[in-house]
């Protein structure tokens, strides 16, 4: 039994609902990285699979050396090496992505459209580098694989396809009509065993004890960039203006007041679920050190039952408030991951114990059956077609279960059974209990899972308790404002980045409010003056 109980904010994404609109990426960009030094930075991005991902081929750990590896004795070590290796590569690391692996951000010379002299040719808005200001050629971006699917342009460069056996790889054709694709939104995983934190020489990366969110202390960061190497998901970025590392903050100011992240709030497909899980922090290392084929189950075992009286007693003994325990009991994330077992972790073989999980896509099998003239919702057709899915189960297994196809197949069968079962309920043809029995579920559980996946309301998808900290205002004052004037990336440039300290968030908010009020009063005075008669 657990010795201690802590809470972790987690997310689940239902990939069947993602339409690749990139609304989440744009709103996150506007909220967090719409400033100098972060032009290439996407805390949230949406990738097309198959594809290279962002940065390019980030999953190729033979090259980038991210995450953990299991030692012969059963322990863990950083794939990038220990202290000596870090010391040797602290000023120049060959295993960090360069700008060409991300992309050189650009804008367009729109002014040329209006200021060009009169001539026989139409003026053009040439792309200009946001790094150098010079003319540039656009060759790559964060979304370069968008909607290409499994065609030749992406097939040969996808690291996962390279890992698949030859006979599995043959299932993927370069003919357009036989290609497949799905969208994969990605944010920082806010891992239970973060390798970025272990890689930082300055100790600037920390995991909050109250909710498990992984953050970068901007005061302590020295810009060594070892965290970028250590993160196997490559979700930490370097701000070339401030000389600091930055990453997804899980929108912690919103989470603290019970609001979902910006990416979840603005998601068009309503595919994201937010909640908390309870876990024993003392069991994380052992769970991350098991053999590869046991990693998925080990991470499930880390998640404690929030209805267990002993877990509740330990949580209370550790100072957890009752509303947090209730939120854990209502958590849609726990339900999808542990209760229904339809959500899977992204690359568990990295051994970081990621806390952003995914429900694999089933839609392509339905589309395939419909296109072939079959009843796409019939149980027999759906179950039989899973093995012939255009998205090979082996591909999904390499993404979510370290290659275990059995777990992925079971998840897809549950989703297929839910479709067929609920079709009978909707059409009034009866509740087919044979379907629920086939996947080891009760009719009540099947309908509960349907409500959560298909028709869940706002309060069911986001169960986030308010922060309970006596020094909450002090925490706010010490927070690093990433997007305000005077925050990181907003100081005057110096030879070693931008000097100065981040200003407290509350002070910045007050100063901005005061400035807006002064502008409004000036506008009102001008308008009232305009109505007076001139002498």
Short mmCIF file of C-alpha atoms in Angstrom, two decimals:
data_model
loop_
_atom_site.label_atom_id
_atom_site.label_comp_id
_atom_site.label_asym_id
_atom_site.label_seq_id
_atom_site.Cartn_x
_atom_site.Cartn_y
_atom_site.Cartn_z
CA UNK A 1 0.00 0.00 0.00
CA UNK A 2 1.04 3.57 -0.60
CA UNK A 3 3.11 5.36 2.04
CA UNK A 4 2.28 8.84 0.78
CA UNK A 5 -0.43 10.23 -1.49
CA UNK A 6 0.08 13.20 -3.78
CA UNK A 7 -2.06 14.76 -6.51
CA UNK A 8 -1.12 15.21 -10.16
CA UNK A 9 -3.00 17.28 -12.72
CA UNK A 10 -3.34 15.22 -15.90
CA UNK A 11 -4.91 15.40 -19.34
CA UNK A 12 -6.52 12.91 -21.71
CA UNK A 13 -7.10 13.63 -25.42
CA UNK A 14 -9.59 11.70 -27.55
CA UNK A 15 -7.88 11.51 -30.94
CA UNK A 16 -11.10 10.47 -32.71
CA UNK A 17 -12.36 14.01 -32.16
CA UNK A 18 -9.31 15.97 -33.32
CA UNK A 19 -9.93 17.64 -36.70
CA UNK A 20 -6.53 19.29 -36.96
CA UNK A 21 -7.86 22.85 -36.86
CA UNK A 22 -4.90 24.04 -34.70
CA UNK A 23 -7.13 26.34 -32.63
CA UNK A 24 -5.39 25.01 -29.52
CA UNK A 25 -1.98 25.87 -30.98
CA UNK A 26 -2.97 29.40 -31.95
CA UNK A 27 -4.64 30.27 -28.65
CA UNK A 28 -1.69 28.87 -26.69
CA UNK A 29 0.67 30.85 -28.90
CA UNK A 30 -1.24 34.06 -28.26
CA UNK A 31 -1.39 33.44 -24.51
CA UNK A 32 2.18 32.34 -23.82
CA UNK A 33 4.68 32.71 -26.68
CA UNK A 34 3.58 35.74 -28.68
CA UNK A 35 6.72 37.79 -27.99
CA UNK A 36 10.36 38.27 -28.93
CA UNK A 37 12.59 35.25 -28.53
CA UNK A 38 9.80 32.69 -28.81
CA UNK A 39 8.89 33.06 -32.47
CA UNK A 40 9.57 29.37 -33.17
CA UNK A 41 8.14 28.12 -29.86
CA UNK A 42 4.91 26.11 -29.76
CA UNK A 43 4.03 24.90 -26.28
CA UNK A 44 1.08 23.20 -27.98
CA UNK A 45 1.31 21.86 -31.52
CA UNK A 46 -0.77 19.44 -33.59
CA UNK A 47 1.10 16.87 -35.64
CA UNK A 48 -0.08 14.74 -38.53
CA UNK A 49 0.83 11.07 -38.21
CA UNK A 50 2.58 9.54 -40.03
CA UNK A 51 4.99 12.44 -40.07
CA UNK A 52 8.24 13.74 -38.67
CA UNK A 53 6.75 15.64 -35.76
CA UNK A 54 8.10 18.86 -34.26
CA UNK A 55 11.00 19.36 -33.91
CA UNK A 56 11.88 17.22 -36.88
CA UNK A 57 12.14 13.51 -35.92
CA UNK A 58 12.06 14.23 -32.19
CA UNK A 59 11.25 10.55 -31.52
CA UNK A 60 14.66 9.41 -32.78
CA UNK A 61 16.30 8.96 -29.38
CA UNK A 62 19.32 7.26 -30.92
CA UNK A 63 20.11 10.73 -32.23
CA UNK A 64 18.69 13.09 -29.61
CA UNK A 65 19.39 10.99 -26.49
CA UNK A 66 16.32 11.99 -24.50
CA UNK A 67 14.60 10.26 -21.60
CA UNK A 68 15.80 7.40 -19.41
CA UNK A 69 17.23 3.95 -20.12
CA UNK A 70 17.18 0.88 -17.88
CA UNK A 71 20.56 -0.31 -16.68
CA UNK A 72 21.52 -4.01 -16.54
CA UNK A 73 21.08 -3.88 -12.76
CA UNK A 74 17.47 -2.68 -13.12
CA UNK A 75 18.09 0.98 -12.30
CA UNK A 76 17.67 4.08 -14.44
CA UNK A 77 20.12 6.47 -16.03
CA UNK A 78 19.73 9.39 -18.38
CA UNK A 79 20.19 8.36 -21.98
CA UNK A 80 22.28 11.49 -22.58
CA UNK A 81 24.80 10.44 -19.92
CA UNK A 82 25.82 11.46 -16.44
CA UNK A 83 27.57 14.51 -14.99
CA UNK A 84 30.84 14.00 -16.83
CA UNK A 85 29.11 13.72 -20.18
CA UNK A 86 27.07 16.85 -19.42
CA UNK A 87 30.19 18.74 -18.42
CA UNK A 88 31.88 17.82 -21.70
CA UNK A 89 28.88 18.99 -23.72
CA UNK A 90 27.79 21.97 -21.64
CA UNK A 91 29.00 24.61 -24.12
CA UNK A 92 28.34 22.72 -27.35
CA UNK A 93 25.97 19.76 -27.49
CA UNK A 94 25.72 17.69 -30.67
CA UNK A 95 22.51 16.04 -29.47
CA UNK A 96 20.34 19.14 -29.28
CA UNK A 97 18.06 20.10 -32.16
CA UNK A 98 19.19 23.13 -34.10
CA UNK A 99 17.07 25.85 -35.65
CA UNK A 100 16.85 23.83 -38.85
CA UNK A 101 15.18 21.00 -36.87
CA UNK A 102 12.55 23.41 -35.63
CA UNK A 103 12.24 26.03 -38.37
CA UNK A 104 13.38 29.56 -39.03
CA UNK A 105 10.33 31.68 -38.15
CA UNK A 106 9.30 34.24 -40.70
CA UNK A 107 6.93 37.05 -41.48
CA UNK A 108 6.16 38.80 -44.75
CA UNK A 109 7.23 42.18 -46.08
CA UNK A 110 3.67 43.46 -46.32
CA UNK A 111 4.84 47.06 -46.47
CA UNK A 112 6.25 46.39 -49.93
CA UNK A 113 2.70 45.80 -51.18
CA UNK A 114 1.75 49.41 -50.48
CA UNK A 115 5.08 51.24 -50.81
CA UNK A 116 6.47 49.66 -53.99
CA UNK A 117 6.88 52.20 -56.85
CA UNK A 118 4.54 52.06 -59.79
CA UNK A 119 5.69 49.54 -62.38
CA UNK A 120 4.65 46.82 -64.79
CA UNK A 121 4.97 44.02 -62.23
CA UNK A 122 2.81 43.36 -59.19
CA UNK A 123 4.70 43.83 -55.89
CA UNK A 124 5.06 40.79 -53.66
CA UNK A 125 5.40 40.32 -49.90
CA UNK A 126 8.62 38.36 -49.60
CA UNK A 127 9.19 36.16 -46.55
CA UNK A 128 11.57 37.70 -44.03
CA UNK A 129 13.35 35.81 -41.25
CA UNK A 130 12.24 36.82 -37.76
CA UNK A 131 15.71 35.88 -36.55
CA UNK A 132 17.94 37.82 -38.96
CA UNK A 133 15.45 40.11 -40.71
CA UNK A 134 16.85 39.01 -44.07
CA UNK A 135 15.01 37.43 -46.99
CA UNK A 136 14.51 33.72 -46.40
CA UNK A 137 13.24 30.65 -48.20
CA UNK A 138 10.49 28.75 -46.40
CA UNK A 139 11.47 25.09 -46.25
CA UNK A 140 10.02 23.75 -43.00
CA UNK A 141 7.65 24.68 -40.18
CA UNK A 142 5.90 23.26 -37.14
CA UNK A 143 3.02 22.00 -39.25
CA UNK A 144 4.75 21.00 -42.46
CA UNK A 145 3.26 17.48 -42.53
CA UNK A 146 -0.30 18.76 -42.12
CA UNK A 147 -2.82 16.31 -43.61
CA UNK A 148 -0.24 14.59 -45.84
CA UNK A 149 -0.94 11.18 -44.32
CA UNK A 150 1.14 8.12 -45.06
CA UNK A 151 2.43 9.21 -48.44
CA UNK A 152 5.99 9.02 -49.68
CA UNK A 153 6.83 12.53 -48.46
CA UNK A 154 6.27 11.58 -44.81
CA UNK A 155 6.53 7.80 -44.80
CA UNK A 156 10.28 7.56 -45.20
CA UNK A 157 11.02 10.18 -42.52
CA UNK A 158 8.72 8.92 -39.75
CA UNK A 159 10.89 7.42 -36.96
CA UNK A 160 8.11 5.04 -35.89
CA UNK A 161 7.71 3.57 -39.36
CA UNK A 162 11.44 2.93 -39.38
CA UNK A 163 11.06 0.83 -36.23
CA UNK A 164 8.22 -1.33 -37.50
CA UNK A 165 8.94 -4.75 -38.87
CA UNK A 166 9.08 -5.01 -42.65
CA UNK A 167 5.85 -7.03 -42.87
CA UNK A 168 4.00 -4.44 -40.75
CA UNK A 169 5.45 -1.58 -42.75
CA UNK A 170 4.09 -3.14 -45.91
CA UNK A 171 0.57 -2.42 -44.68
CA UNK A 172 1.21 1.25 -45.36
CA UNK A 173 1.03 2.07 -49.05
CA UNK A 174 2.18 5.14 -50.83
CA UNK A 175 -0.91 5.14 -53.02
CA UNK A 176 -3.15 7.99 -51.95
CA UNK A 177 -6.30 5.87 -51.75
CA UNK A 178 -4.56 3.50 -49.32
CA UNK A 179 -2.89 6.11 -47.17
CA UNK A 180 -3.97 7.00 -43.64
CA UNK A 181 -3.52 9.85 -41.23
CA UNK A 182 -4.64 11.13 -37.88
CA UNK A 183 -3.85 14.19 -35.79
CA UNK A 184 -1.80 14.11 -32.60
CA UNK A 185 -1.90 17.25 -30.40
CA UNK A 186 1.11 17.53 -28.09
CA UNK A 187 1.98 19.55 -25.01
CA UNK A 188 4.52 19.04 -22.25
CA UNK A 189 3.77 15.72 -20.52
CA UNK A 190 4.37 17.07 -16.97
CA UNK A 191 5.88 13.69 -16.18
CA UNK A 192 6.02 11.95 -12.82
CA UNK A 193 9.68 11.10 -13.53
CA UNK A 194 10.80 14.08 -15.63
CA UNK A 195 14.18 13.61 -17.29
CA UNK A 196 14.35 17.34 -18.08
CA UNK A 197 14.42 18.09 -14.36
CA UNK A 198 17.16 15.52 -13.76
CA UNK A 199 19.20 16.95 -16.65
CA UNK A 200 19.25 20.58 -15.49
CA UNK A 201 22.67 21.54 -14.01
CA UNK A 202 21.18 24.62 -12.33
CA UNK A 203 18.27 22.90 -10.62
CA UNK A 204 15.95 25.40 -12.29
CA UNK A 205 13.28 22.87 -13.27
CA UNK A 206 10.98 21.75 -10.49
CA UNK A 207 7.76 19.79 -10.03
CA UNK A 208 5.16 21.52 -7.89
CA UNK A 209 4.21 19.46 -4.88
CA UNK A 210 0.60 20.64 -4.84
CA UNK A 211 -0.41 19.60 -8.38
CA UNK A 212 2.62 18.05 -10.11
CA UNK A 213 2.98 20.75 -12.78
CA UNK A 214 6.58 20.97 -14.05
CA UNK A 215 7.91 24.54 -14.33
CA UNK A 216 11.15 26.39 -15.03
CA UNK A 217 12.40 28.84 -12.40
CA UNK A 218 13.44 31.76 -14.60
CA UNK A 219 15.68 33.19 -11.88
CA UNK A 220 17.75 30.02 -11.52
CA UNK A 221 17.89 29.07 -15.22
CA UNK A 222 21.33 29.72 -16.73
CA UNK A 223 20.53 28.69 -20.26
CA UNK A 224 22.68 25.53 -20.35
CA UNK A 225 19.97 23.84 -22.45
CA UNK A 226 20.67 20.38 -21.04
CA UNK A 227 16.93 20.13 -20.32
CA UNK A 228 16.26 20.27 -24.05
CA UNK A 229 18.48 17.25 -24.55
CA UNK A 230 16.98 15.45 -21.57
CA UNK A 231 13.34 15.85 -22.64
CA UNK A 232 12.52 13.02 -25.08
CA UNK A 233 9.37 14.85 -26.24
CA UNK A 234 11.40 18.01 -27.00
CA UNK A 235 8.83 20.22 -25.32
CA UNK A 236 11.32 22.61 -23.69
CA UNK A 237 12.50 25.54 -25.77
CA UNK A 238 15.30 28.08 -25.56
CA UNK A 239 14.43 31.77 -25.63
CA UNK A 240 17.30 33.31 -27.59
CA UNK A 241 16.43 36.80 -26.32
CA UNK A 242 16.36 36.09 -22.59
CA UNK A 243 18.86 33.22 -22.58
CA UNK A 244 16.37 31.12 -20.58
CA UNK A 245 14.56 27.83 -21.11
CA UNK A 246 10.78 27.93 -21.34
CA UNK A 247 8.07 25.29 -21.52
CA UNK A 248 4.34 24.65 -21.24
CA UNK A 249 3.15 25.74 -17.79
CA UNK A 250 -0.12 23.77 -17.97
CA UNK A 251 -1.66 27.24 -17.63
CA UNK A 252 -1.09 27.00 -13.88
CA UNK A 253 -2.65 30.43 -13.10
CA UNK A 254 -5.90 29.11 -14.60
CA UNK A 255 -5.61 25.68 -12.97
CA UNK A 256 -5.17 27.29 -9.54
CA UNK A 257 -8.59 28.92 -9.80
CA UNK A 258 -10.34 25.87 -11.25
CA UNK A 259 -10.20 26.84 -14.93
CA UNK A 260 -8.98 24.52 -17.71
CA UNK A 261 -5.90 25.20 -19.79
CA UNK A 262 -6.25 27.56 -22.75
CA UNK A 263 -5.76 24.71 -25.23
CA UNK A 264 -8.54 22.69 -23.58
CA UNK A 265 -10.91 25.64 -23.19
CA UNK A 266 -10.71 26.62 -26.86
CA UNK A 267 -10.63 23.12 -28.38
CA UNK A 268 -13.22 22.96 -31.15
CA UNK A 269 -13.59 19.18 -30.96
CA UNK A 270 -13.92 19.11 -27.15
CA UNK A 271 -11.43 16.28 -27.12
CA UNK A 272 -9.50 17.22 -23.98
CA UNK A 273 -10.26 16.11 -20.45
CA UNK A 274 -8.64 17.53 -17.32
CA UNK A 275 -8.58 16.16 -13.83
CA UNK A 276 -6.32 14.94 -11.07
CA UNK A 277 -5.02 11.52 -10.16
CA UNK A 278 -3.63 10.38 -6.82
CA UNK A 279 -0.32 8.53 -6.72
CA UNK A 280 2.44 7.39 -4.40
CA UNK A 281 5.60 9.42 -5.19
CA UNK A 282 7.79 6.82 -3.49
CA UNK A 283 6.71 4.20 -6.05
CA UNK A 284 7.55 6.23 -9.17
CA UNK A 285 11.18 5.11 -9.52
CA UNK A 286 10.31 1.42 -9.22
CA UNK A 287 7.48 1.77 -11.76
CA UNK A 288 9.76 3.54 -14.24
CA UNK A 289 12.42 0.83 -13.87
CA UNK A 290 10.37 -2.23 -14.86
CA UNK A 291 11.05 -4.08 -18.14
CA UNK A 292 9.64 -2.36 -21.21
CA UNK A 293 6.72 -4.74 -21.69
CA UNK A 294 5.49 -3.95 -18.16
CA UNK A 295 5.68 -0.14 -18.34
CA UNK A 296 2.03 0.49 -19.23
CA UNK A 297 0.70 -1.66 -16.39
CA UNK A 298 3.26 -0.22 -13.97
CA UNK A 299 2.06 3.29 -14.69
CA UNK A 300 -1.54 2.20 -14.20
CA UNK A 301 -0.59 0.70 -10.85
CA UNK A 302 0.89 4.03 -9.79
CA UNK A 303 -2.56 5.61 -9.91
CA UNK A 304 -4.34 5.05 -6.61
CA UNK A 305 -8.05 4.45 -6.16
CA UNK A 306 -9.49 7.74 -4.82
CA UNK A 307 -12.44 5.84 -3.29
CA UNK A 308 -10.21 3.56 -1.22
CA UNK A 309 -10.63 4.53 2.47
CA UNK A 310 -6.93 3.92 3.16
CA UNK A 311 -5.91 6.19 0.25
CA UNK A 312 -8.30 8.87 1.49
CA UNK A 313 -6.86 8.64 5.02
CA UNK A 314 -3.28 8.94 3.71
CA UNK A 315 -4.23 11.89 1.51
CA UNK A 316 -5.80 13.70 4.44
CA UNK A 317 -2.81 12.88 6.63
CA UNK A 318 -0.60 14.54 4.01
CA UNK A 319 -2.66 17.72 4.16
CA UNK A 320 -4.83 17.21 1.08
CA UNK A 321 -8.12 19.10 1.26
CA UNK A 322 -11.39 17.20 1.01
CA UNK A 323 -12.46 18.99 -2.16
CA UNK A 324 -9.30 17.70 -3.86
CA UNK A 325 -10.15 14.16 -2.82
CA UNK A 326 -13.69 14.61 -4.15
CA UNK A 327 -12.27 16.00 -7.39
CA UNK A 328 -10.04 12.92 -7.70
CA UNK A 329 -13.11 10.73 -7.27
CA UNK A 330 -14.92 12.63 -10.03
CA UNK A 331 -11.86 12.88 -12.28
CA UNK A 332 -12.61 12.08 -15.94
CA UNK A 333 -8.90 11.47 -16.44
CA UNK A 334 -8.81 8.71 -13.83
CA UNK A 335 -11.99 7.20 -15.28
CA UNK A 336 -10.63 7.04 -18.83
CA UNK A 337 -7.15 5.87 -17.84
CA UNK A 338 -7.70 3.49 -14.94
CA UNK A 339 -11.40 2.63 -14.78
CA UNK A 340 -12.33 2.19 -18.46
CA UNK A 341 -8.73 1.68 -19.62
CA UNK A 342 -9.19 3.35 -23.01
CA UNK A 343 -6.49 6.05 -22.68
CA UNK A 344 -2.81 5.27 -23.28
CA UNK A 345 0.46 7.13 -22.53
CA UNK A 346 2.64 8.62 -25.26
CA UNK A 347 5.91 6.69 -25.57
CA UNK A 348 6.03 5.00 -22.15
CA UNK A 349 9.38 3.50 -23.19
CA UNK A 350 10.97 6.87 -22.44
CA UNK A 351 10.31 6.01 -18.78
CA UNK A 352 9.36 9.54 -17.77
CA UNK A 353 5.87 8.44 -16.65
CA UNK A 354 3.97 10.98 -18.85
CA UNK A 355 0.76 12.54 -17.56
CA UNK A 356 -0.85 13.42 -20.91
CA UNK A 357 -2.63 10.33 -22.26
CA UNK A 358 -4.44 9.58 -25.51
CA UNK A 359 -7.46 7.59 -26.66
CA UNK A 360 -6.32 6.04 -29.98
CA UNK A 361 -8.36 6.80 -33.12
CA UNK A 362 -10.99 4.35 -34.34
CA UNK A 363 -12.59 6.51 -37.04
CA UNK A 364 -10.52 5.27 -40.00
CA UNK A 365 -11.89 1.73 -39.62
CA UNK A 366 -15.44 3.09 -39.71
CA UNK A 367 -14.68 5.19 -42.78
CA UNK A 368 -13.11 2.21 -44.52
CA UNK A 369 -16.14 -0.03 -43.95
CA UNK A 370 -18.54 2.67 -45.09
CA UNK A 371 -16.55 3.29 -48.26
CA UNK A 372 -16.64 -0.43 -49.05
CA UNK A 373 -20.44 -0.47 -48.77
CA UNK A 374 -20.66 -2.22 -45.40
CA UNK A 375 -22.70 -1.27 -42.35
CA UNK A 376 -19.96 0.65 -40.56
CA UNK A 377 -21.58 0.46 -37.11
CA UNK A 378 -22.44 -3.25 -37.09
CA UNK A 379 -20.57 -5.10 -34.35
CA UNK A 380 -19.35 -7.98 -36.48
CA UNK A 381 -18.00 -5.66 -39.15
CA UNK A 382 -16.25 -3.39 -36.66
CA UNK A 383 -14.58 -6.16 -34.66
CA UNK A 384 -13.46 -7.97 -37.78
CA UNK A 385 -12.02 -4.84 -39.36
CA UNK A 386 -9.80 -3.81 -36.45
CA UNK A 387 -7.08 -6.24 -37.53
CA UNK A 388 -7.27 -4.82 -41.05
CA UNK A 389 -7.25 -1.20 -39.89
CA UNK A 390 -5.54 1.13 -42.34
CA UNK A 391 -3.74 2.57 -39.35
CA UNK A 392 -1.73 -0.53 -38.45
CA UNK A 393 -2.19 -1.53 -34.84
CA UNK A 394 1.59 -1.88 -34.74
CA UNK A 395 1.94 1.83 -35.49
CA UNK A 396 -0.39 2.81 -32.65
CA UNK A 397 1.40 0.40 -30.33
CA UNK A 398 4.77 2.02 -31.07
CA UNK A 399 3.22 5.37 -30.11
CA UNK A 400 1.32 4.40 -26.98
CA UNK A 401 2.31 1.02 -25.51
CA UNK A 402 6.00 0.50 -26.30
CA UNK A 403 4.99 -1.94 -29.04
CA UNK A 404 2.35 -4.01 -27.18
CA UNK A 405 -0.35 -4.52 -29.82
CA UNK A 406 -2.59 -6.50 -27.45
CA UNK A 407 -3.35 -3.46 -25.28
CA UNK A 408 -4.13 -1.26 -28.31
CA UNK A 409 -6.42 -3.91 -29.80
CA UNK A 410 -8.34 -4.19 -26.54
CA UNK A 411 -8.86 -0.42 -26.45
CA UNK A 412 -10.06 -0.33 -30.06
CA UNK A 413 -12.44 -3.23 -29.38
CA UNK A 414 -13.95 -1.34 -26.44
CA UNK A 415 -14.49 1.74 -28.61
CA UNK A 416 -15.99 -0.38 -31.40
CA UNK A 417 -18.26 -2.18 -28.96
CA UNK A 418 -19.44 1.16 -27.57
CA UNK A 419 -20.38 2.39 -31.05
CA UNK A 420 -22.40 -0.72 -31.86
CA UNK A 421 -23.99 -0.99 -28.42
CA UNK A 422 -25.12 2.64 -28.36
CA UNK A 423 -26.44 2.30 -31.90
CA UNK A 424 -28.86 -0.29 -30.61
CA UNK A 425 -29.84 1.96 -27.72
CA UNK A 426 -30.42 4.95 -30.00
CA UNK A 427 -32.40 3.03 -32.61
CA UNK A 428 -34.43 1.20 -29.99
CA UNK A 429 -33.33 -2.26 -31.12
CA UNK A 430 -32.21 -3.25 -27.64
CA UNK A 431 -29.14 -3.40 -25.46
CA UNK A 432 -26.84 -6.09 -26.81
CA UNK A 433 -25.17 -7.46 -23.67
CA UNK A 434 -23.07 -9.81 -25.79
CA UNK A 435 -21.12 -6.76 -26.90
CA UNK A 436 -20.38 -5.61 -23.38
CA UNK A 437 -19.49 -9.13 -22.27
CA UNK A 438 -17.07 -9.46 -25.20
CA UNK A 439 -14.98 -6.54 -23.93
CA UNK A 440 -15.38 -7.26 -20.21
CA UNK A 441 -17.74 -4.40 -19.40
CA UNK A 442 -21.23 -4.10 -17.95
CA UNK A 443 -24.04 -2.31 -19.85
CA UNK A 444 -24.03 0.39 -17.17
CA UNK A 445 -20.28 0.96 -17.55
CA UNK A 446 -20.60 1.05 -21.33
CA UNK A 447 -23.26 3.76 -21.19
CA UNK A 448 -21.26 5.69 -18.60
CA UNK A 449 -18.21 5.58 -20.88
CA UNK A 450 -20.35 6.78 -23.80
CA UNK A 451 -21.63 9.75 -21.81
CA UNK A 452 -18.08 10.72 -20.90
CA UNK A 453 -16.65 10.32 -24.40
CA UNK A 454 -19.54 11.58 -26.49
CA UNK A 455 -21.84 13.95 -24.62
CA UNK A 456 -19.94 15.08 -21.51
CA UNK A 457 -20.63 18.65 -20.43
CA UNK A 458 -18.06 21.25 -19.44
CA UNK A 459 -18.09 20.35 -15.74
CA UNK A 460 -17.71 16.66 -16.56
CA UNK A 461 -14.72 17.16 -18.86
CA UNK A 462 -12.88 19.56 -16.55
CA UNK A 463 -12.84 18.61 -12.88
CA UNK A 464 -10.20 20.93 -11.42
CA UNK A 465 -10.19 21.81 -7.72
CA UNK A 466 -9.13 25.28 -6.61
CA UNK A 467 -5.66 25.71 -5.14
CA UNK A 468 -5.39 25.40 -1.36
CA UNK A 469 -2.25 27.18 -0.24
CA UNK A 470 -1.89 29.57 2.69
CA UNK A 471 0.76 31.51 0.79
CA UNK A 472 -1.15 31.60 -2.51
CA UNK A 473 -0.62 35.34 -2.93
CA UNK A 474 3.10 34.94 -2.30
CA UNK A 475 3.27 32.25 -4.98
CA UNK A 476 1.55 34.65 -7.37
CA UNK A 477 4.08 37.38 -6.59
CA UNK A 478 6.99 35.05 -7.33
CA UNK A 479 5.55 33.73 -10.58
CA UNK A 480 7.35 34.42 -13.82
CA UNK A 481 5.15 36.38 -16.18
CA UNK A 482 6.09 35.02 -19.59
CA UNK A 483 4.09 37.40 -21.72
CA UNK A 484 4.17 40.78 -19.98
CA UNK A 485 6.30 43.86 -20.53
CA UNK A 486 9.30 43.40 -18.33
CA UNK A 487 8.87 39.63 -18.12
CA UNK A 488 11.38 37.15 -19.57
CA UNK A 489 12.05 38.05 -23.18
CA UNK A 490 11.13 41.69 -22.64
CA UNK A 491 14.35 43.17 -21.27
CA UNK A 492 16.90 45.08 -23.32
CA UNK A 493 19.37 42.75 -24.98
CA UNK A 494 22.87 42.28 -23.60
CA UNK A 495 25.82 40.08 -24.58
CA UNK A 496 24.49 37.23 -22.40
CA UNK A 497 20.78 37.62 -23.08
CA UNK A 498 18.45 40.02 -21.36
CA UNK A 499 19.33 41.10 -17.81
CA UNK A 500 17.01 41.88 -14.95
CA UNK A 501 14.50 40.04 -12.81
CA UNK A 502 10.94 39.05 -13.69
CA UNK A 503 8.47 41.48 -12.21
CA UNK A 504 5.66 40.12 -10.00
CA UNK A 505 2.55 39.20 -11.92
CA UNK A 506 0.22 41.24 -9.71
CA UNK A 507 2.34 44.39 -10.10
CA UNK A 508 2.36 44.02 -13.85
CA UNK A 509 -1.41 43.55 -13.89
CA UNK A 510 -1.88 46.68 -11.76
CA UNK A 511 0.47 48.74 -13.94
CA UNK A 512 -1.31 47.61 -17.10
CA UNK A 513 -4.70 48.40 -15.58
CA UNK A 514 -3.50 51.86 -14.51
CA UNK A 515 -2.17 52.56 -17.99
CA UNK A 516 -5.43 51.47 -19.64
CA UNK A 517 -7.44 53.61 -17.24
CA UNK A 518 -5.28 56.66 -17.99
CA UNK A 519 -5.74 56.11 -21.73
CA UNK A 520 -9.51 55.77 -21.31
CA UNK A 521 -9.71 58.98 -19.27
CA UNK A 522 -7.67 60.80 -21.90
CA UNK A 523 -9.99 59.54 -24.63
CA UNK A 524 -13.07 60.62 -22.69
CA UNK A 525 -11.56 64.06 -22.08
CA UNK A 526 -10.81 64.41 -25.77
CA UNK A 527 -14.33 63.40 -26.77
CA UNK A 528 -15.93 65.83 -24.29
CA UNK A 529 -13.63 68.59 -25.46
CA UNK A 530 -14.55 67.93 -29.07
CA UNK A 531 -18.18 68.67 -28.30
CA UNK A 532 -17.47 72.15 -26.93
CA UNK A 533 -17.72 75.26 -29.06
CA UNK A 534 -14.39 76.77 -30.00
CA UNK A 535 -13.79 80.32 -28.79
#
